[in-house]
């Protein structure tokens, strides 16, 4: 089993996302009504983890288009919330902090992620990109506490690492994190 560090819940969690997770699970037939209270009031990280585990192998092709998009978005978002937590934990363990290059890193990530939206095989990416990267952009600003900035920098490094072979990627941004088990 894996856990998402609390920093992910602090930076990325909110009630609207919990509702989105519930709606996706209901659409997929993966949420019993007695569990809804847990998804509303339980730890955000557990709601994200359970959503990912239940949607990871789900075939959404039989759902109406709108529900397919909802499920794809929730699956991608919870997946990248988990791996963002791993990136935050790895950076904290290595005592890494936000660097002066953060504006270049943010620009690189925004450009590369925007180009990936709508590509085949990347269903749900837009939901993932808009939520996590937008929140990381807000958290990395100089007016924010250093813990928030450090965590946001690690998340942006994580997203940049998807594009490590692309022009403009700087080796200092590389951060390796494991993929979550879907079992």
Coordinates of N, CA and C in Angstrom, one line a residue:
X1 N 0.8 -1.2 0.0 CA 0.0 0.0 0.0 C 0.9 1.2 0.0
X2 N 0.4 2.3 -0.5 CA 1.1 3.6 -0.5 C 0.3 4.7 0.1
X3 N 1.0 5.7 0.6 CA 0.3 6.8 1.2 C 0.7 8.1 0.5
X4 N -0.2 9.1 0.5 CA 0.2 10.4 -0.1 C 0.5 11.3 1.1
X5 N 1.7 11.9 1.0 CA 2.1 12.8 2.1 C 1.0 13.9 2.3
X6 N 0.9 14.4 3.5 CA -0.2 15.4 3.8 C 0.0 16.7 3.0
X7 N 1.2 17.0 2.5 CA 1.5 18.2 1.7 C 0.6 18.2 0.5
X8 N 0.3 17.0 -0.1 CA -0.5 16.9 -1.3 C -2.0 17.4 -0.9
X9 N -2.5 16.9 0.2 CA -3.8 17.3 0.7 C -3.8 18.8 1.0
X10 N -2.7 19.3 1.6 CA -2.7 20.8 1.9 C -2.7 21.6 0.6
X11 N -2.0 21.2 -0.4 CA -1.8 22.0 -1.6 C -2.9 21.8 -2.6
X12 N -3.4 20.5 -2.7 CA -4.3 20.2 -3.9 C -5.7 19.7 -3.5
X13 N -5.9 19.4 -2.2 CA -7.2 18.9 -1.8 C -8.2 19.9 -1.6
X14 N -9.5 19.6 -1.9 CA -10.6 20.5 -1.6 C -11.9 19.7 -1.7
X15 N -13.0 20.2 -1.2 CA -14.3 19.6 -1.2 C -14.7 19.3 -2.6
X16 N -14.5 20.2 -3.6 CA -14.9 20.0 -4.9 C -14.3 18.7 -5.6
X17 N -13.0 18.5 -5.2 CA -12.3 17.3 -5.7 C -12.9 16.0 -5.1
X18 N -13.3 16.1 -3.9 CA -13.9 14.9 -3.2 C -15.2 14.5 -3.9
X19 N -16.0 15.6 -4.3 CA -17.2 15.3 -5.0 C -16.9 14.8 -6.4
X20 N -15.9 15.3 -7.0 CA -15.5 14.7 -8.3 C -15.1 13.3 -8.3
X21 N -14.4 12.9 -7.2 CA -14.0 11.5 -7.0 C -15.2 10.6 -6.8
X22 N -16.1 11.1 -6.0 CA -17.4 10.4 -5.7 C -18.2 10.2 -7.0
X23 N -18.4 11.2 -7.8 CA -19.1 11.2 -9.0 C -18.5 10.2 -10.0
X24 N -17.2 10.2 -10.1 CA -16.5 9.3 -11.0 C -16.7 7.8 -10.6
X25 N -16.6 7.6 -9.3 CA -16.8 6.2 -8.8 C -18.2 5.8 -8.9
X26 N -19.2 6.6 -8.7 CA -20.6 6.3 -8.9 C -20.8 6.0 -10.3
X27 N -20.3 6.8 -11.3 CA -20.5 6.5 -12.7 C -19.9 5.2 -13.1
X28 N -18.8 4.8 -12.5 CA -18.1 3.5 -12.8 C -18.7 2.4 -12.0
X29 N -19.7 2.7 -11.1 CA -20.3 1.6 -10.3 C -19.3 1.1 -9.3
X30 N -18.4 1.9 -8.8 CA -17.3 1.5 -7.9 C -17.4 2.1 -6.5
X31 N -18.6 2.6 -6.2 CA -18.8 3.2 -4.9 C -20.1 2.8 -4.3
X32 N -20.1 2.2 -3.2 CA -21.3 1.9 -2.5 C -21.8 3.1 -1.7
X33 N -23.1 3.3 -1.6 CA -23.7 4.5 -1.0 C -23.2 4.6 0.5
X34 N -22.9 3.5 1.2 CA -22.5 3.6 2.6 C -21.1 4.2 2.7
X35 N -20.3 4.2 1.6 CA -19.0 4.8 1.6 C -18.9 6.3 1.3
X36 N -20.0 6.8 0.9 CA -20.0 8.2 0.5 C -19.6 9.2 1.6
X37 N -20.0 8.9 2.8 CA -19.6 9.7 4.0 C -18.1 9.7 4.2
X38 N -17.5 8.5 4.0 CA -16.1 8.4 4.1 C -15.4 9.3 3.1
X39 N -15.9 9.3 1.9 CA -15.2 10.1 0.8 C -15.4 11.6 1.1
X40 N -16.5 12.0 1.8 CA -16.7 13.4 2.2 C -15.9 13.8 3.4
X41 N -15.7 13.0 4.4 CA -15.1 13.4 5.6 C -13.8 12.7 6.0
X42 N -13.4 11.7 5.3 CA -12.2 11.0 5.6 C -11.0 11.8 5.1
X43 N -9.8 11.3 5.3 CA -8.6 12.0 4.8 C -8.6 12.1 3.3
X44 N -8.2 13.3 2.8 CA -8.2 13.5 1.4 C -7.3 12.5 0.7
X45 N -6.1 12.2 1.3 CA -5.2 11.3 0.6 C -5.8 9.9 0.5
X46 N -6.6 9.5 1.4 CA -7.2 8.1 1.3 C -8.3 8.2 0.3
X47 N -9.0 9.3 0.2 CA -10.0 9.4 -0.9 C -9.4 9.3 -2.3
X48 N -8.3 10.0 -2.4 CA -7.6 10.0 -3.7 C -7.0 8.6 -4.0
X49 N -6.4 8.0 -3.0 CA -5.8 6.6 -3.2 C -6.9 5.6 -3.5
X50 N -8.0 5.6 -2.8 CA -9.0 4.7 -3.1 C -9.7 4.9 -4.4
X51 N -9.8 6.1 -4.8 CA -10.4 6.4 -6.2 C -9.4 5.9 -7.2
X52 N -8.2 6.1 -7.1 CA -7.2 5.6 -8.1 C -7.2 4.1 -8.1
X53 N -7.2 3.4 -7.0 CA -7.2 2.0 -7.0 C -8.4 1.4 -7.6
X54 N -9.6 2.0 -7.5 CA -10.8 1.5 -8.0 C -10.9 1.8 -9.5
X55 N -10.3 2.9 -10.0 CA -10.5 3.2 -11.4 C -9.3 2.8 -12.3
X56 N -8.2 2.4 -11.7 CA -7.0 2.1 -12.4 C -7.2 1.1 -13.6
X57 N -7.9 0.0 -13.3 CA -8.2 -1.0 -14.3 C -9.6 -1.0 -14.9
X58 N -10.3 0.1 -14.7 CA -11.7 0.1 -15.1 C -11.8 0.5 -16.6
X59 N -12.6 -0.3 -17.3 CA -12.8 0.0 -18.7 C -14.1 0.9 -18.9
X60 N -13.8 2.1 -19.2 CA -14.9 3.1 -19.2 C -15.6 3.2 -20.6
X61 N -15.3 2.3 -21.5 CA -15.8 2.4 -22.9 C -17.4 2.2 -23.0
X62 N -18.0 1.6 -22.0 CA -19.4 1.4 -22.0 C -20.2 2.6 -21.5
X63 N -19.5 3.5 -20.9 CA -20.2 4.7 -20.3 C -20.5 5.7 -21.3
X64 N -21.5 6.6 -21.1 CA -21.7 7.7 -21.9 C -20.5 8.6 -22.0
X65 N -20.3 9.4 -23.0 CA -19.1 10.2 -23.2 C -18.8 11.1 -22.1
X66 N -19.8 11.8 -21.5 CA -19.6 12.7 -20.4 C -19.0 11.9 -19.2
X67 N -19.6 10.7 -18.9 CA -19.1 9.9 -17.8 C -17.7 9.4 -18.1
X68 N -17.4 9.0 -19.3 CA -16.1 8.6 -19.7 C -15.0 9.6 -19.4
X69 N -15.4 10.9 -19.7 CA -14.4 12.0 -19.4 C -14.3 12.2 -17.9
X70 N -15.4 12.1 -17.2 CA -15.3 12.3 -15.8 C -14.4 11.2 -15.1
X71 N -14.6 10.0 -15.5 CA -13.8 8.9 -15.0 C -12.4 9.0 -15.4
X72 N -12.1 9.3 -16.7 CA -10.7 9.5 -17.1 C -10.0 10.6 -16.4
X73 N -10.7 11.7 -16.2 CA -10.1 12.9 -15.4 C -9.8 12.5 -14.0
X74 N -10.7 11.8 -13.3 CA -10.5 11.4 -11.9 C -9.4 10.4 -11.8
X75 N -9.3 9.5 -12.8 CA -8.2 8.5 -12.7 C -6.9 9.2 -12.9
X76 N -6.8 10.0 -13.9 CA -5.5 10.7 -14.2 C -5.1 11.6 -13.0
X77 N -6.1 12.4 -12.5 CA -5.8 13.3 -11.4 C -5.4 12.6 -10.2
X78 N -6.1 11.5 -9.8 CA -5.7 10.8 -8.6 C -4.3 10.1 -8.8
X79 N -4.0 9.6 -10.0 CA -2.7 9.0 -10.3 C -1.6 10.0 -10.0
X80 N -1.8 11.2 -10.6 CA -0.7 12.2 -10.5 C -0.7 12.9 -9.1
X81 N -1.8 12.9 -8.4 CA -1.7 13.4 -7.0 C -0.9 12.4 -6.2
X82 N -1.0 11.1 -6.4 CA -0.2 10.2 -5.7 C 1.3 10.3 -6.0
X83 N 1.6 10.4 -7.3 CA 3.0 10.5 -7.7 C 3.6 11.9 -7.3
X84 N 2.7 12.9 -7.3 CA 3.2 14.2 -6.8 C 3.6 14.1 -5.3
X85 N 2.8 13.4 -4.6 CA 3.2 13.1 -3.2 C 4.5 12.4 -3.0
X86 N 4.7 11.5 -3.9 CA 6.0 10.8 -3.9 C 7.2 11.8 -4.2
X87 N 6.9 12.7 -5.2 CA 7.9 13.7 -5.5 C 8.2 14.6 -4.3
X88 N 7.2 15.1 -3.7 CA 7.3 16.0 -2.5 C 8.1 15.2 -1.4
X89 N 7.8 14.0 -1.2 CA 8.5 13.2 -0.2 C 10.0 13.0 -0.5
X90 N 10.2 12.7 -1.8 CA 11.6 12.5 -2.3 C 12.4 13.8 -2.1
X91 N 11.9 14.9 -2.5 CA 12.6 16.2 -2.4 C 12.8 16.6 -0.9
X92 N 11.9 16.3 -0.1 CA 12.0 16.6 1.4 C 13.1 15.7 2.0
X93 N 13.1 14.5 1.6 CA 14.2 13.5 2.1 C 15.6 14.0 1.6
X94 N 15.7 14.5 0.4 CA 16.9 14.9 -0.1 C 17.2 16.4 0.3
X95 N 16.4 17.0 1.1 CA 16.5 18.4 1.6 C 16.6 19.4 0.4
X96 N 15.9 19.1 -0.7 CA 15.8 20.0 -1.8 C 14.9 21.1 -1.5
X97 N 15.2 22.3 -2.0 CA 14.4 23.5 -1.9 C 14.1 24.1 -3.2
X98 N 13.2 25.1 -3.2 CA 12.9 25.8 -4.5 C 14.2 26.5 -4.9
X99 N 14.4 26.5 -6.2 CA 15.5 27.1 -6.8 C 15.1 28.4 -7.5
X100 N 16.1 29.2 -7.8 CA 15.9 30.5 -8.5 C 15.4 30.3 -9.9
X101 N 15.5 29.1 -10.4 CA 15.1 28.8 -11.8 C 13.6 28.4 -11.9
X102 N 12.9 28.6 -10.8 CA 11.5 28.2 -10.8 C 10.6 28.8 -11.9
X103 N 10.9 30.1 -12.3 CA 10.0 30.6 -13.4 C 10.3 29.8 -14.7
X104 N 11.5 29.4 -15.0 CA 11.8 28.7 -16.2 C 11.2 27.3 -16.1
X105 N 11.3 26.7 -14.9 CA 10.7 25.4 -14.7 C 9.2 25.4 -14.9
X106 N 8.5 26.4 -14.3 CA 7.1 26.6 -14.5 C 6.7 26.8 -15.9
X107 N 7.4 27.6 -16.6 CA 7.1 27.9 -18.0 C 7.3 26.6 -18.9
X108 N 8.3 25.8 -18.6 CA 8.6 24.6 -19.3 C 7.4 23.6 -19.1
X109 N 7.0 23.4 -17.9 CA 6.0 22.5 -17.5 C 4.6 22.9 -18.2
X110 N 4.3 24.2 -18.1 CA 3.1 24.7 -18.6 C 3.0 24.5 -20.2
X111 N 4.1 24.8 -20.8 CA 4.1 24.6 -22.3 C 4.0 23.1 -22.7
X112 N 4.8 22.3 -22.0 CA 4.8 20.9 -22.4 C 3.5 20.2 -22.0
X113 N 2.9 20.5 -20.9 CA 1.7 19.9 -20.5 C 0.5 20.3 -21.4
X114 N 0.5 21.6 -21.8 CA -0.5 22.1 -22.6 C -0.5 21.4 -24.0
X115 N 0.7 21.1 -24.5 CA 0.8 20.4 -25.8 C 0.3 19.0 -25.7
X116 N 0.3 18.4 -24.5 CA -0.1 17.0 -24.4 C -1.6 16.8 -24.3
X117 N -2.3 17.9 -24.0 CA -3.8 17.8 -23.8 C -4.4 17.4 -25.1
X118 N -5.3 16.4 -25.1 CA -6.1 16.0 -26.2 C -5.4 14.9 -27.1
X119 N -4.1 14.5 -26.7 CA -3.5 13.5 -27.5 C -4.0 12.1 -27.2
X120 N -4.1 11.2 -28.1 CA -4.6 9.9 -27.9 C -3.7 9.2 -26.8
X121 N -4.3 8.5 -25.9 CA -3.6 7.8 -24.8 C -3.4 8.7 -23.6
X122 N -3.8 9.9 -23.7 CA -3.7 10.8 -22.6 C -5.0 11.4 -22.1
X123 N -6.0 10.5 -22.1 CA -7.3 10.9 -21.7 C -7.3 11.3 -20.2
X124 N -7.9 12.4 -19.9 CA -7.9 12.9 -18.5 C -6.7 13.8 -18.2
X125 N -5.8 13.9 -19.1 CA -4.6 14.7 -18.8 C -4.9 16.2 -18.5
X126 N -5.9 16.7 -19.3 CA -6.2 18.1 -19.1 C -6.7 18.4 -17.6
X127 N -7.5 17.5 -17.1 CA -8.0 17.7 -15.7 C -6.8 17.6 -14.8
X128 N -6.0 16.7 -15.0 CA -4.8 16.5 -14.1 C -3.9 17.8 -14.2
X129 N -3.6 18.2 -15.4 CA -2.7 19.3 -15.7 C -3.3 20.6 -15.1
X130 N -4.5 20.9 -15.4 CA -5.1 22.2 -14.9 C -5.2 22.3 -13.4
X131 N -5.5 21.2 -12.8 CA -5.6 21.3 -11.3 C -4.2 21.3 -10.6
X132 N -3.4 20.3 -10.9 CA -2.1 20.2 -10.2 C -1.2 21.3 -10.5
X133 N -1.0 21.6 -11.8 CA 0.0 22.6 -12.2 C -0.5 24.0 -11.8
X134 N -1.8 24.2 -12.0 CA -2.3 25.6 -11.6 C -2.1 25.8 -10.1
X135 N -2.3 24.8 -9.3 CA -2.2 24.9 -7.8 C -0.7 25.0 -7.5
X136 N 0.2 24.3 -8.2 CA 1.6 24.4 -7.9 C 2.1 25.8 -8.3
X137 N 1.6 26.4 -9.4 CA 2.0 27.7 -9.8 C 1.6 28.7 -8.6
X138 N 0.4 28.6 -8.1 CA 0.0 29.5 -7.0 C 0.9 29.3 -5.7
X139 N 1.3 28.0 -5.4 CA 2.1 27.7 -4.2 C 3.5 28.1 -4.3
X140 N 4.1 28.2 -5.5 CA 5.5 28.5 -5.7 C 5.8 30.0 -5.6
X141 N 4.8 30.8 -5.6 CA 5.0 32.3 -5.6 C 5.8 32.7 -4.4
X142 N 6.7 33.7 -4.5 CA 7.5 34.2 -3.4 C 6.8 34.6 -2.2
X143 N 5.5 34.9 -2.3 CA 4.7 35.4 -1.1 C 4.2 34.2 -0.3
X144 N 4.4 33.0 -0.8 CA 3.9 31.8 -0.1 C 5.0 31.3 0.9
X145 N 4.6 30.5 1.9 CA 5.6 29.9 2.9 C 6.6 29.0 2.2
X146 N 7.7 28.9 2.7 CA 8.8 28.1 2.1 C 8.4 26.7 1.9
X147 N 7.7 26.1 2.9 CA 7.3 24.7 2.7 C 6.4 24.5 1.5
X148 N 5.5 25.4 1.3 CA 4.6 25.4 0.1 C 5.4 25.5 -1.2
X149 N 6.4 26.4 -1.2 CA 7.2 26.7 -2.4 C 8.1 25.4 -2.7
X150 N 8.6 24.8 -1.6 CA 9.5 23.7 -1.8 C 8.6 22.5 -2.4
X151 N 7.5 22.3 -1.9 CA 6.6 21.2 -2.3 C 6.2 21.5 -3.8
X152 N 5.8 22.7 -4.1 CA 5.4 23.0 -5.4 C 6.5 22.8 -6.4
X153 N 7.7 23.2 -6.0 CA 8.9 23.0 -6.9 C 9.1 21.5 -7.2
X154 N 9.0 20.7 -6.2 CA 9.1 19.2 -6.4 C 8.1 18.7 -7.4
X155 N 6.8 19.2 -7.2 CA 5.8 18.7 -8.1 C 6.1 19.2 -9.5
X156 N 6.5 20.4 -9.7 CA 6.9 20.9 -11.1 C 8.0 20.1 -11.6
X157 N 9.0 19.8 -10.8 CA 10.1 18.9 -11.3 C 9.6 17.6 -11.8
X158 N 8.6 17.0 -11.0 CA 8.0 15.7 -11.3 C 7.4 15.8 -12.7
X159 N 6.6 16.9 -12.9 CA 5.9 17.0 -14.2 C 6.9 17.3 -15.3
X160 N 8.0 18.1 -15.1 CA 9.0 18.3 -16.1 C 9.7 17.0 -16.4
X161 N 9.9 16.1 -15.5 CA 10.6 14.9 -15.7 C 9.9 14.0 -16.7
X162 N 8.6 14.2 -17.0 CA 7.9 13.4 -18.0 C 8.5 13.8 -19.4
X163 N 9.1 15.0 -19.5 CA 9.6 15.5 -20.8 C 11.1 15.6 -20.7
X164 N 11.8 14.7 -20.0 CA 13.2 14.8 -19.8 C 14.0 14.7 -21.1
X165 N 13.5 14.2 -22.2 CA 14.2 14.1 -23.4 C 13.9 15.3 -24.4
X166 N 13.1 16.2 -23.9 CA 12.7 17.3 -24.8 C 13.7 18.5 -24.7
X167 N 13.8 19.3 -25.7 CA 14.6 20.5 -25.7 C 14.1 21.4 -24.6
X168 N 15.0 22.0 -23.9 CA 14.6 22.9 -22.8 C 14.6 22.3 -21.4
X169 N 14.6 21.0 -21.4 CA 14.7 20.3 -20.1 C 16.1 20.5 -19.5
X170 N 16.1 20.8 -18.2 CA 17.4 21.0 -17.5 C 17.6 19.8 -16.6
X171 N 18.7 19.2 -16.6 CA 19.1 18.0 -15.8 C 18.8 18.2 -14.3
X172 N 18.9 19.4 -13.8 CA 18.7 19.7 -12.4 C 17.2 19.5 -12.0
X173 N 16.3 19.5 -13.0 CA 14.9 19.3 -12.7 C 14.5 17.8 -12.5
X174 N 15.4 16.9 -12.9 CA 15.1 15.5 -12.9 C 14.8 15.0 -11.5
X175 N 13.6 14.4 -11.3 CA 13.3 13.7 -10.1 C 12.6 12.4 -10.5
X176 N 13.1 11.4 -9.9 CA 12.5 10.1 -10.2 C 11.6 9.6 -9.1
X177 N 10.4 9.3 -9.4 CA 9.4 8.8 -8.4 C 8.8 7.5 -8.9
X178 N 8.4 6.6 -8.0 CA 7.8 5.3 -8.4 C 6.4 5.5 -8.9
X179 N 5.9 4.6 -9.6 CA 4.5 4.6 -10.0 C 3.7 3.8 -8.9
X180 N 2.5 4.2 -8.6 CA 1.8 3.5 -7.6 C 1.3 2.1 -8.1
X181 N 1.2 1.2 -7.2 CA 0.7 -0.1 -7.5 C -0.8 0.1 -7.7
X182 N -1.4 -0.6 -8.7 CA -2.8 -0.5 -8.9 C -3.5 -1.8 -8.4
X183 N -2.9 -2.5 -7.6 CA -3.5 -3.8 -7.1 C -4.2 -3.5 -5.8

